[in-house]
Coordinates of C-alpha atoms and ligand atoms in Angstrom, one line a residue:
M1 CA -123.0 -140.4 25.5
A2 CA -121.0 -143.3 24.5
G3 CA -118.0 -145.1 25.7
L4 CA -115.4 -147.8 25.3
A5 CA -112.8 -148.6 27.8
R6 CA -110.2 -151.1 28.4
E7 CA -106.6 -151.0 29.5
G8 CA -104.5 -153.3 27.2
N9 CA -101.3 -155.2 28.0
S10 CA -99.1 -156.3 25.1
F11 CA -96.9 -159.0 27.0
G12 CA -99.5 -161.4 28.5
G13 CA -100.7 -164.2 26.2
G14 CA -103.9 -164.7 24.3
L15 CA -106.2 -162.1 22.8
G16 CA -109.0 -160.0 24.1
T17 CA -112.6 -160.8 23.3
V18 CA -116.1 -159.1 23.4
D19 CA -116.9 -161.5 26.4
D20 CA -114.3 -159.7 28.4
F21 CA -116.5 -156.5 28.1
R22 CA -119.7 -158.6 28.7
R23 CA -118.2 -160.0 32.2
D24 CA -117.5 -156.4 33.2
T25 CA -119.7 -153.4 32.1
W26 CA -122.1 -153.6 29.1
C27 CA -124.8 -150.8 28.6
E28 CA -127.1 -150.5 25.7
G29 CA -129.0 -147.2 25.5
E30 CA -130.9 -146.3 28.9
E31 CA -128.7 -148.9 30.9
I32 CA -126.0 -146.2 30.7
F33 CA -128.0 -144.6 33.7
S34 CA -127.2 -147.7 35.8
L35 CA -123.7 -146.2 36.1
L36 CA -124.8 -143.1 37.9
S37 CA -124.4 -145.0 41.4
R38 CA -120.7 -145.7 40.6
N39 CA -117.6 -143.6 41.0
D40 CA -117.4 -143.6 37.2
S41 CA -116.6 -140.9 34.7
M42 CA -119.9 -141.4 32.9
A43 CA -121.8 -140.9 36.1
G44 CA -119.8 -137.6 36.7
A45 CA -120.6 -136.4 33.1
L46 CA -124.3 -137.5 33.5
R47 CA -124.6 -135.4 36.7
V48 CA -123.1 -132.2 35.1
A49 CA -125.5 -132.7 32.2
D50 CA -128.6 -133.0 34.7
E51 CA -127.3 -130.1 36.8
R52 CA -127.2 -127.9 33.6
G53 CA -130.5 -129.0 32.3
V54 CA -129.0 -130.9 29.2
E55 CA -131.0 -133.7 27.7
V56 CA -128.6 -136.8 27.4
V57 CA -129.1 -139.4 24.6
P58 CA -127.4 -142.7 26.0
T59 CA -126.2 -145.0 23.2
F60 CA -123.6 -147.7 23.9
H61 CA -120.7 -148.0 26.5
A62 CA -118.7 -151.1 27.4
R63 CA -115.9 -151.5 29.7
S64 CA -113.6 -154.5 30.3
V65 CA -111.2 -155.6 33.0
S66 CA -107.6 -154.9 32.0
G67 CA -106.1 -157.6 29.5
P68 CA -104.2 -158.5 26.5
T69 CA -104.3 -156.9 23.0
M70 CA -107.9 -157.2 21.5
A71 CA -108.4 -159.6 18.6
A72 CA -108.9 -157.6 15.4
D73 CA -112.5 -158.7 14.9
A74 CA -113.5 -158.2 18.6
Y75 CA -112.3 -154.7 18.4
A76 CA -114.1 -154.1 15.0
E77 CA -117.4 -155.2 16.5
L78 CA -117.1 -153.1 19.6
K79 CA -116.1 -150.0 17.4
Q80 CA -119.1 -150.7 15.1
R81 CA -121.5 -150.9 18.1
V82 CA -120.1 -147.3 19.4
L83 CA -120.6 -146.0 15.6
D84 CA -124.0 -147.4 15.1
G85 CA -125.2 -146.0 18.5
L86 CA -124.0 -142.6 17.6
A87 CA -125.3 -142.7 13.9
A88 CA -128.7 -143.5 15.0
V89 CA -129.1 -140.3 17.1
V90 CA -126.5 -137.8 15.3
D91 CA -129.2 -135.7 13.8
Q92 CA -130.8 -135.2 17.0
V93 CA -127.8 -134.2 19.1
D94 CA -125.4 -131.1 19.5
A95 CA -122.5 -132.6 20.9
V96 CA -120.7 -136.1 22.0
Y97 CA -119.1 -137.2 25.2
L98 CA -117.1 -140.4 25.0
R99 CA -116.0 -142.2 28.1
L100 CA -112.7 -143.9 27.3
H101 CA -109.6 -145.4 29.0
G102 CA -106.9 -144.6 26.4
A103 CA -104.8 -147.5 26.6
M104 CA -106.6 -150.1 24.5
T105 CA -104.6 -152.1 21.9
A106 CA -105.8 -154.3 19.2
E107 CA -104.3 -156.4 16.6
G108 CA -103.2 -154.2 13.8
C109 CA -104.1 -151.0 15.8
D110 CA -101.6 -149.4 18.3
D111 CA -103.9 -146.4 18.9
V112 CA -107.4 -147.7 19.4
E113 CA -108.8 -144.4 20.9
G114 CA -107.1 -142.4 18.2
D115 CA -108.7 -144.8 15.6
L116 CA -112.1 -144.6 17.3
L117 CA -112.1 -140.8 17.8
K118 CA -111.2 -140.1 14.1
A119 CA -114.1 -142.5 13.0
V120 CA -116.6 -140.5 15.4
R121 CA -115.4 -137.3 13.9
E122 CA -115.9 -138.5 10.5
L123 CA -119.5 -139.6 11.5
V124 CA -120.5 -136.3 13.3
G125 CA -118.7 -133.9 11.0
P126 CA -116.1 -131.3 11.7
D127 CA -117.9 -128.9 13.7
M128 CA -119.9 -130.8 16.6
P129 CA -118.0 -130.5 19.8
I130 CA -116.6 -133.8 21.3
A131 CA -115.2 -134.5 24.6
A132 CA -113.4 -137.4 25.8
S133 CA -112.4 -138.5 29.4
F134 CA -109.6 -140.9 30.1
D135 CA -107.6 -142.7 32.8
L136 CA -104.2 -141.5 33.8
H137 CA -102.7 -144.5 32.2
A138 CA -103.9 -143.4 28.8
H139 CA -101.4 -143.4 25.8
L140 CA -102.4 -140.0 24.3
T141 CA -101.5 -139.4 20.6
R142 CA -101.5 -136.9 18.1
D143 CA -104.4 -138.5 16.4
I144 CA -106.4 -138.2 19.7
V145 CA -105.6 -134.6 20.2
A146 CA -106.3 -133.8 16.6
T147 CA -109.8 -134.7 17.1
T148 CA -110.8 -132.5 19.9
P149 CA -109.3 -130.2 22.5
L150 CA -111.7 -131.1 25.1
L151 CA -109.7 -133.7 27.0
A152 CA -109.6 -134.8 30.5
G153 CA -107.8 -137.5 32.4
Y154 CA -107.7 -139.0 35.8
L155 CA -105.5 -136.7 38.2
T156 CA -105.0 -139.3 40.9
Y157 CA -103.1 -142.7 41.4
P158 CA -104.4 -144.8 43.2
H159 CA -107.3 -143.6 41.1
V160 CA -110.1 -142.0 43.2
D161 CA -111.5 -139.1 40.9
M162 CA -113.2 -141.2 38.1
A163 CA -116.5 -139.4 38.4
D164 CA -114.7 -135.9 38.8
T165 CA -112.8 -136.5 35.6
G166 CA -116.3 -137.1 33.5
R167 CA -117.5 -134.0 35.2
R168 CA -114.4 -131.9 34.1
A169 CA -114.8 -133.1 30.4
M170 CA -118.4 -132.8 30.4
T171 CA -118.1 -129.3 31.7
L172 CA -115.5 -128.3 28.9
L173 CA -118.2 -129.7 26.5
L174 CA -121.0 -127.8 27.6
D175 CA -119.3 -124.5 28.1
Q176 CA -117.9 -124.9 24.4
L177 CA -121.4 -125.7 23.4
A178 CA -122.8 -122.6 25.4
G179 CA -120.1 -120.4 23.6
T180 CA -118.6 -119.3 26.8
I181 CA -115.1 -121.0 26.0
N182 CA -113.3 -121.8 22.6
G183 CA -111.3 -124.7 23.7
T184 CA -107.6 -124.8 22.5
V185 CA -105.3 -127.7 23.3
G186 CA -101.5 -128.0 24.0
F187 CA -100.0 -131.7 24.0
R188 CA -96.5 -133.0 24.7
K189 CA -95.3 -136.6 24.6
I190 CA -92.5 -137.4 26.8
P191 CA -89.9 -140.1 26.0
V192 CA -90.2 -141.6 29.7
M193 CA -91.7 -144.7 31.0
S194 CA -91.9 -146.3 34.3
A195 CA -93.7 -149.0 36.2
S196 CA -96.8 -147.7 37.8
E197 CA -95.5 -148.1 41.3
V198 CA -94.0 -144.6 41.0
H199 CA -97.0 -143.0 39.5
D200 CA -98.3 -142.0 43.1
T201 CA -100.0 -138.5 42.8
S202 CA -99.8 -137.9 46.5
N203 CA -96.1 -138.2 47.1
G204 CA -93.0 -138.2 45.1
P205 CA -92.1 -136.7 41.4
V206 CA -95.5 -137.1 39.8
A207 CA -97.2 -135.5 42.8
E208 CA -94.9 -132.5 42.8
V209 CA -95.8 -131.9 39.0
A210 CA -99.6 -132.3 39.7
R211 CA -99.3 -129.5 42.2
L212 CA -98.0 -127.3 39.4
R213 CA -100.9 -128.3 37.2
D214 CA -103.2 -127.3 39.8
E215 CA -101.6 -124.1 40.4
L216 CA -102.1 -123.2 36.7
V217 CA -105.8 -124.1 36.8
A218 CA -106.1 -122.3 40.1
S219 CA -104.5 -119.0 38.5
G220 CA -107.0 -119.3 35.7
K221 CA -104.2 -119.6 33.2
I222 CA -105.4 -123.0 31.8
L223 CA -108.8 -124.3 32.0
D224 CA -107.7 -127.9 32.5
G225 CA -104.8 -129.9 32.3
S226 CA -103.8 -133.7 32.6
I227 CA -100.8 -135.7 33.2
F228 CA -100.7 -139.2 31.8
T229 CA -98.3 -141.6 33.1
T230 CA -99.3 -144.0 30.6
Q231 CA -99.9 -147.7 30.9
P232 CA -96.2 -149.0 30.8
W233 CA -97.0 -152.6 29.7
L234 CA -97.8 -151.6 26.1
D235 CA -95.6 -152.2 23.1
V236 CA -96.6 -149.6 20.7
T237 CA -95.0 -147.0 18.6
G238 CA -94.4 -143.7 20.2
L239 CA -94.9 -144.9 23.9
G240 CA -94.4 -142.4 26.6
W241 CA -96.0 -140.2 29.2
G242 CA -97.8 -137.3 28.0
V243 CA -99.3 -133.9 29.0
V244 CA -102.5 -132.2 27.7
V245 CA -103.5 -128.8 28.5
V246 CA -106.7 -127.0 27.7
T247 CA -107.1 -123.1 27.5
D248 CA -109.6 -120.7 26.3
N249 CA -108.9 -119.5 22.9
D250 CA -105.0 -119.6 23.5
A251 CA -103.4 -122.4 21.6
T252 CA -99.9 -120.8 22.2
G253 CA -100.3 -120.5 25.9
A254 CA -101.6 -124.1 26.0
Q255 CA -98.5 -125.4 24.4
Q256 CA -96.3 -123.4 26.6
C257 CA -98.0 -124.9 29.6
A258 CA -97.9 -128.3 28.4
D259 CA -94.3 -128.0 27.6
E260 CA -93.4 -126.6 31.0
L261 CA -95.5 -129.5 32.9
A262 CA -93.9 -132.0 30.5
A263 CA -90.3 -130.6 31.1
E264 CA -90.8 -130.8 35.0
L265 CA -91.9 -134.6 34.5
F266 CA -88.8 -135.2 32.3
D267 CA -86.5 -133.6 34.7
R268 CA -87.6 -136.0 37.6
R269 CA -87.0 -139.2 35.5
E270 CA -83.9 -140.3 37.6
R271 CA -86.3 -140.8 40.8
L272 CA -88.7 -143.0 38.9
V273 CA -87.0 -146.2 40.6
V274 CA -89.0 -149.1 42.0
H275 CA -87.5 -151.3 44.9
K276 CA -89.1 -154.6 45.6
M277 CA -88.3 -157.2 48.1
P278 CA -87.0 -160.8 46.9
L279 CA -89.8 -163.3 47.4
S280 CA -88.0 -165.5 49.9
E281 CA -87.4 -162.6 52.1
A282 CA -91.2 -161.7 51.9
I283 CA -92.3 -165.4 52.8
E284 CA -89.7 -165.5 55.7
R285 CA -91.3 -162.3 57.0
A286 CA -94.7 -163.8 57.0
A287 CA -93.3 -166.8 58.9
V288 CA -91.6 -164.7 61.5
R289 CA -94.8 -162.5 62.1
A290 CA -97.0 -165.6 62.3
G291 CA -100.1 -163.7 61.7
K292 CA -99.6 -161.2 64.7
G293 CA -101.5 -158.0 64.0
G294 CA -102.9 -159.4 60.6
P295 CA -101.3 -161.2 57.7
V296 CA -98.4 -160.1 55.6
V297 CA -99.9 -159.1 52.2
L298 CA -97.6 -159.8 49.3
G299 CA -98.2 -157.4 46.4
D300 CA -97.6 -159.5 43.1
G301 CA -97.5 -156.6 40.7
A302 CA -96.1 -158.7 37.9
D303 CA -99.3 -160.8 37.5
S304 CA -101.8 -157.9 38.2
P305 CA -105.1 -158.4 36.3
S306 CA -105.8 -154.8 37.0
A307 CA -102.6 -154.0 34.9
G308 CA -103.5 -156.5 32.2
S309 CA -101.9 -159.4 33.3
T310 CA -103.5 -162.9 33.0
G311 CA -103.6 -164.0 36.7
D312 CA -102.1 -167.3 35.9
G313 CA -98.9 -167.1 37.6
A314 CA -98.0 -169.7 40.0
D315 CA -94.5 -169.0 41.0
L316 CA -95.4 -167.1 44.2
L317 CA -97.6 -170.3 45.1
A318 CA -94.8 -172.6 44.5
A319 CA -92.5 -170.7 46.8
V320 CA -95.1 -170.6 49.5
L321 CA -95.6 -174.3 49.2
A322 CA -92.0 -175.0 49.4
A323 CA -91.7 -172.9 52.5
E324 CA -94.3 -175.0 54.4
L325 CA -95.6 -172.2 56.5
A326 CA -97.0 -173.4 59.9
G327 CA -99.9 -171.0 59.6
P328 CA -102.4 -170.3 56.7
A329 CA -101.5 -168.8 53.4
F330 CA -103.9 -167.6 50.9
C331 CA -103.1 -167.6 47.1
T332 CA -104.9 -167.1 43.9
V333 CA -104.6 -168.4 40.2
V334 CA -106.6 -168.2 37.1
D335 CA -106.9 -171.4 35.5
R336 CA -109.9 -172.7 33.6
P337 CA -109.0 -176.4 33.0
A338 CA -108.0 -176.8 36.6
V339 CA -111.6 -175.3 37.8
A340 CA -113.2 -177.8 35.5
T341 CA -111.1 -180.8 37.0
C342 CA -111.9 -179.8 40.6
L343 CA -115.7 -179.2 39.9
A344 CA -115.7 -182.6 38.1
A345 CA -114.1 -184.1 41.3
G346 CA -116.7 -182.4 43.4
L347 CA -116.8 -180.9 47.0
A348 CA -114.5 -182.6 49.6
A349 CA -112.6 -184.4 46.9
T350 CA -108.9 -184.9 46.9
V351 CA -107.5 -183.9 43.4
T352 CA -104.1 -183.5 41.8
V353 CA -104.0 -180.8 39.3
R354 CA -101.7 -178.7 37.4
V355 CA -102.2 -174.9 37.8
G356 CA -100.7 -171.9 36.3
G357 CA -99.2 -170.8 32.9
T358 CA -102.3 -171.6 30.8
L359 CA -102.5 -168.0 29.5
S360 CA -99.1 -166.6 29.6
P361 CA -96.8 -169.4 29.3
N362 CA -94.0 -167.1 28.0
F363 CA -93.8 -166.0 31.7
F364 CA -95.4 -168.5 33.9
A365 CA -94.7 -172.3 34.4
P366 CA -97.3 -174.6 35.8
V367 CA -97.2 -176.3 39.5
T368 CA -98.6 -179.6 40.2
V369 CA -100.5 -179.6 43.5
T370 CA -102.7 -182.0 45.6
G371 CA -105.4 -180.8 47.7
R372 CA -109.1 -181.0 49.0
V373 CA -111.9 -179.1 47.3
I374 CA -113.2 -177.1 50.3
T375 CA -115.3 -174.5 48.2
I376 CA -117.2 -174.5 45.0
S377 CA -118.7 -171.1 43.5
D378 CA -120.7 -171.0 40.3
G379 CA -119.9 -167.6 39.9
T380 CA -118.3 -164.6 41.7
T381 CA -118.0 -160.9 41.0
T382 CA -115.5 -158.8 42.6
S383 CA -114.0 -155.5 42.3
P384 CA -114.2 -152.3 44.5
T385 CA -115.7 -150.2 41.8
R386 CA -118.0 -152.4 39.9
P387 CA -119.0 -156.2 39.5
I388 CA -116.6 -158.2 37.4
S389 CA -117.3 -161.8 36.9
S390 CA -114.3 -164.1 37.5
G391 CA -116.4 -167.2 36.5
R392 CA -116.6 -170.4 38.3
G393 CA -114.2 -171.1 41.1
V394 CA -113.0 -173.4 43.8
V395 CA -110.8 -173.4 46.8
L396 CA -108.1 -176.1 47.2
A397 CA -106.8 -176.7 50.8
I398 CA -103.2 -177.8 50.2
G399 CA -101.7 -178.3 53.6
T400 CA -101.8 -174.8 55.3
T401 CA -102.2 -173.2 52.0
Y402 CA -105.6 -172.0 50.5
L403 CA -105.6 -171.7 46.7
V404 CA -108.5 -169.8 45.1
I405 CA -108.8 -171.0 41.4
T406 CA -111.0 -168.9 39.1
E407 CA -111.9 -169.3 35.4
H408 CA -111.2 -165.4 34.6
P409 CA -109.0 -162.8 36.0
T410 CA -110.8 -160.2 38.1
S411 CA -109.4 -157.1 40.1
M412 CA -107.3 -158.4 43.0
V413 CA -106.8 -155.1 44.9
D414 CA -108.8 -156.0 47.9
P415 CA -109.8 -159.1 50.0
R416 CA -113.3 -159.3 48.2
L417 CA -112.3 -162.5 46.1
Y418 CA -110.9 -164.4 49.2
R419 CA -114.0 -163.2 51.2
A420 CA -116.4 -164.4 48.4
M421 CA -114.8 -167.8 48.4
G422 CA -115.3 -168.1 52.0
L423 CA -111.7 -167.2 53.3
D424 CA -111.2 -164.5 55.9
P425 CA -107.8 -163.0 55.5
D426 CA -107.8 -161.8 59.2
G427 CA -106.7 -165.2 60.4
A428 CA -104.0 -165.6 57.8
W429 CA -100.4 -165.4 58.0
L430 CA -99.7 -164.7 54.3
V431 CA -102.0 -163.2 51.5
Q432 CA -101.3 -162.9 47.8
A433 CA -102.5 -159.6 46.2
K434 CA -102.0 -159.7 42.4
S435 CA -101.9 -155.9 42.3
A436 CA -98.9 -153.4 42.0
G437 CA -100.1 -150.6 44.0
Q438 CA -103.8 -150.2 44.5
Y439 CA -103.8 -153.2 47.0
R440 CA -102.0 -150.9 49.5
D441 CA -105.4 -149.2 49.9
G442 CA -107.6 -152.1 49.5
F443 CA -105.8 -154.3 52.0
A444 CA -104.7 -151.6 54.5
H445 CA -107.6 -152.5 56.9
V446 CA -106.8 -156.3 57.3
A447 CA -102.9 -156.3 56.8
G448 CA -100.3 -156.5 59.3
D449 CA -97.8 -155.6 56.7
L450 CA -97.8 -154.8 53.0
V451 CA -94.7 -155.9 50.9
D452 CA -94.1 -155.3 47.2
V453 CA -92.6 -158.5 45.9
D454 CA -89.9 -158.9 43.2
M455 CA -91.6 -161.1 40.5
R456 CA -91.6 -161.7 36.9
G457 CA -94.8 -161.4 34.5
P458 CA -96.7 -159.4 32.0
S459 CA -96.9 -156.4 34.3
Q460 CA -93.6 -156.6 36.1
H461 CA -91.8 -153.5 37.4
D462 CA -88.7 -154.1 35.5
L463 CA -89.6 -152.9 32.1
L464 CA -86.1 -153.4 30.8
S465 CA -86.4 -157.1 30.6
L466 CA -89.6 -157.2 28.6
P467 CA -89.6 -158.0 25.0
F468 CA -90.4 -154.5 23.4
R469 CA -90.6 -154.8 19.8
R470 CA -92.5 -151.8 18.4
A471 CA -91.7 -149.1 21.2
T472 CA -88.2 -149.0 19.8
H473 CA -87.8 -145.3 19.9
A474 CA -85.4 -143.9 22.5
W475 CA -87.2 -143.6 25.9
W476 CA -85.9 -143.5 29.5
P477 CA -84.7 -145.8 31.1
K478 CA -84.2 -147.9 28.0
D479 CA -82.0 -145.2 26.6
R480 CA -80.2 -143.5 29.5
D481 CA -79.0 -140.5 27.4
V482 CA -82.4 -139.7 25.9
V483 CA -83.0 -135.9 25.3
R484 CA -86.0 -134.1 25.8
G485 CA -86.7 -133.1 22.2
W486 CA -88.5 -129.7 22.9
Ligands
LIG501 ZN1 -105.1 -146.4 35.5

C-alpha cells in the first residue's frame, strides 16, 4: 500500500513543496493505519484487505491540500519516497495498491500519476497486479491506463464516497489476484472542460450519465466504471474529461461501454453553463437580510484552496469594506507577511497592513487595512475530512468586518476556520467561503442564503479568460465546433 495525492492548479502563483504534504497527511509505514478512521480511499482499501484476510504491507503515503504546480525537486523527492518504500518490500508482496488523486502537476511533467505509475510498473515487473484509486477530478491519461486496468475514481461530487472508491479498487485487485477476474479496460478522453460547479453527480448532465454507468454495473456488463470530470484549472497537454470502464476479460466490451458513456457526456456539453451573481448584488443581499435567519454565505470559488487557489485574494474583502455593512462580515485571506506584522504588534494592538496578492499577484491586488488584533493563534488545523494546518493566524477587527489572516491556505468549505479563530458565523450578516461548490454542504446548517459570486482567480469558473498555454488542442467551450473524435 502506498499513495501520493495532490490536486494541482496551473494558474496560481508559486510552486508546491514537500512541506505542503507535511502540513496535511504524511504517513510512513504503519502510520498508514491511522487513516482507517477517515473517509479516505486508503481506509476503504484497508478494510477490504482485512475482510478478505489479506496481509497488508504499508509503505509510504502523503497527501497535500490542493495547490500550484509542484517544484521539480519536490516531486522528485516524493516520487522517490514512494518507490523506495515499494522497493524495500517488493520481494515479499503479490500486488500493489496506490491511493492517488490524479491531477497533480509538476515542473516539466504534465502527467505526474502516469509518470509515477510507469515507475512503479518498472519496479514491480510486468506481471504484478497494480490497482489505483483516483478523485473524480483526475486527468486520466493513456500512460495511466497502459499501466493497469484496475482503476477506480470517486463517483460523487460533492465527494462523499472516498472510502468506497478505495474499496472498489482493492476489490478489483484482490479478485485479479485470486484469479476470479481478468481485468480489461476501456478508456476514452472527451474534449470537454467545465468549471466544477456543474460536476454535480446528484442532478444535471453528469448525474444523468452517472446513472447510465450504474445501470451497466448493475446489469453485470461491466465490473466497474468511472467518470472523470477532471480538475479544470490544469494547463496540461491533452486536458479533458475521461471515462474508464473495467470489464472481465472483454477489452472490446470495455471500450464500447467507455465510448458510449463518453458520447453521452459529450452530447450534454451545451448544458455545462455556470451562472454567478455579481459581487455588488451579493453584498446588497446581505445588507437587506441583515443576518435574519443566518448569514448570506458568499461562495468565492475563484480563490478556493480546495481547487488549488492560493487563498490570497482580497477583492471580496475590499468590496465588503467599501460597502460599510451595519452588521458583522467575516472574510479570510492568506498572507504570511501580514500575520507576522500582526503577531509582532500583539493582541489588542491596532495595526495597518497590506493584505492579499502575496502568492498570486497575477490575479490579486493587495488592500491596505487598519484594524485591531482581537485573536492570535499559533496554529490551526481545519478541514471536514482531515486536519490540515493553516499555520499561525490572527483576526483583525476592521469596523464591522472581521478578517481571518492565516499563513497557509486550508480547506474553506465549512465554518471550521472561523470557529477555530473564535468567530461564530451564526451572528454574522455576511460570510465569505473560499469554495466553489462543496461549501453549500459545509455551510448549509448556518447559512440563511448561499450565493455563488462572480469573481476572478486561479480557480475562476470562467475558463475562457484563463491563460491556457499547453492545453491548446480543441476542447469545448474554447472551440465551439469541436467534434467528438470517435
Ligand atoms: Zn475532486
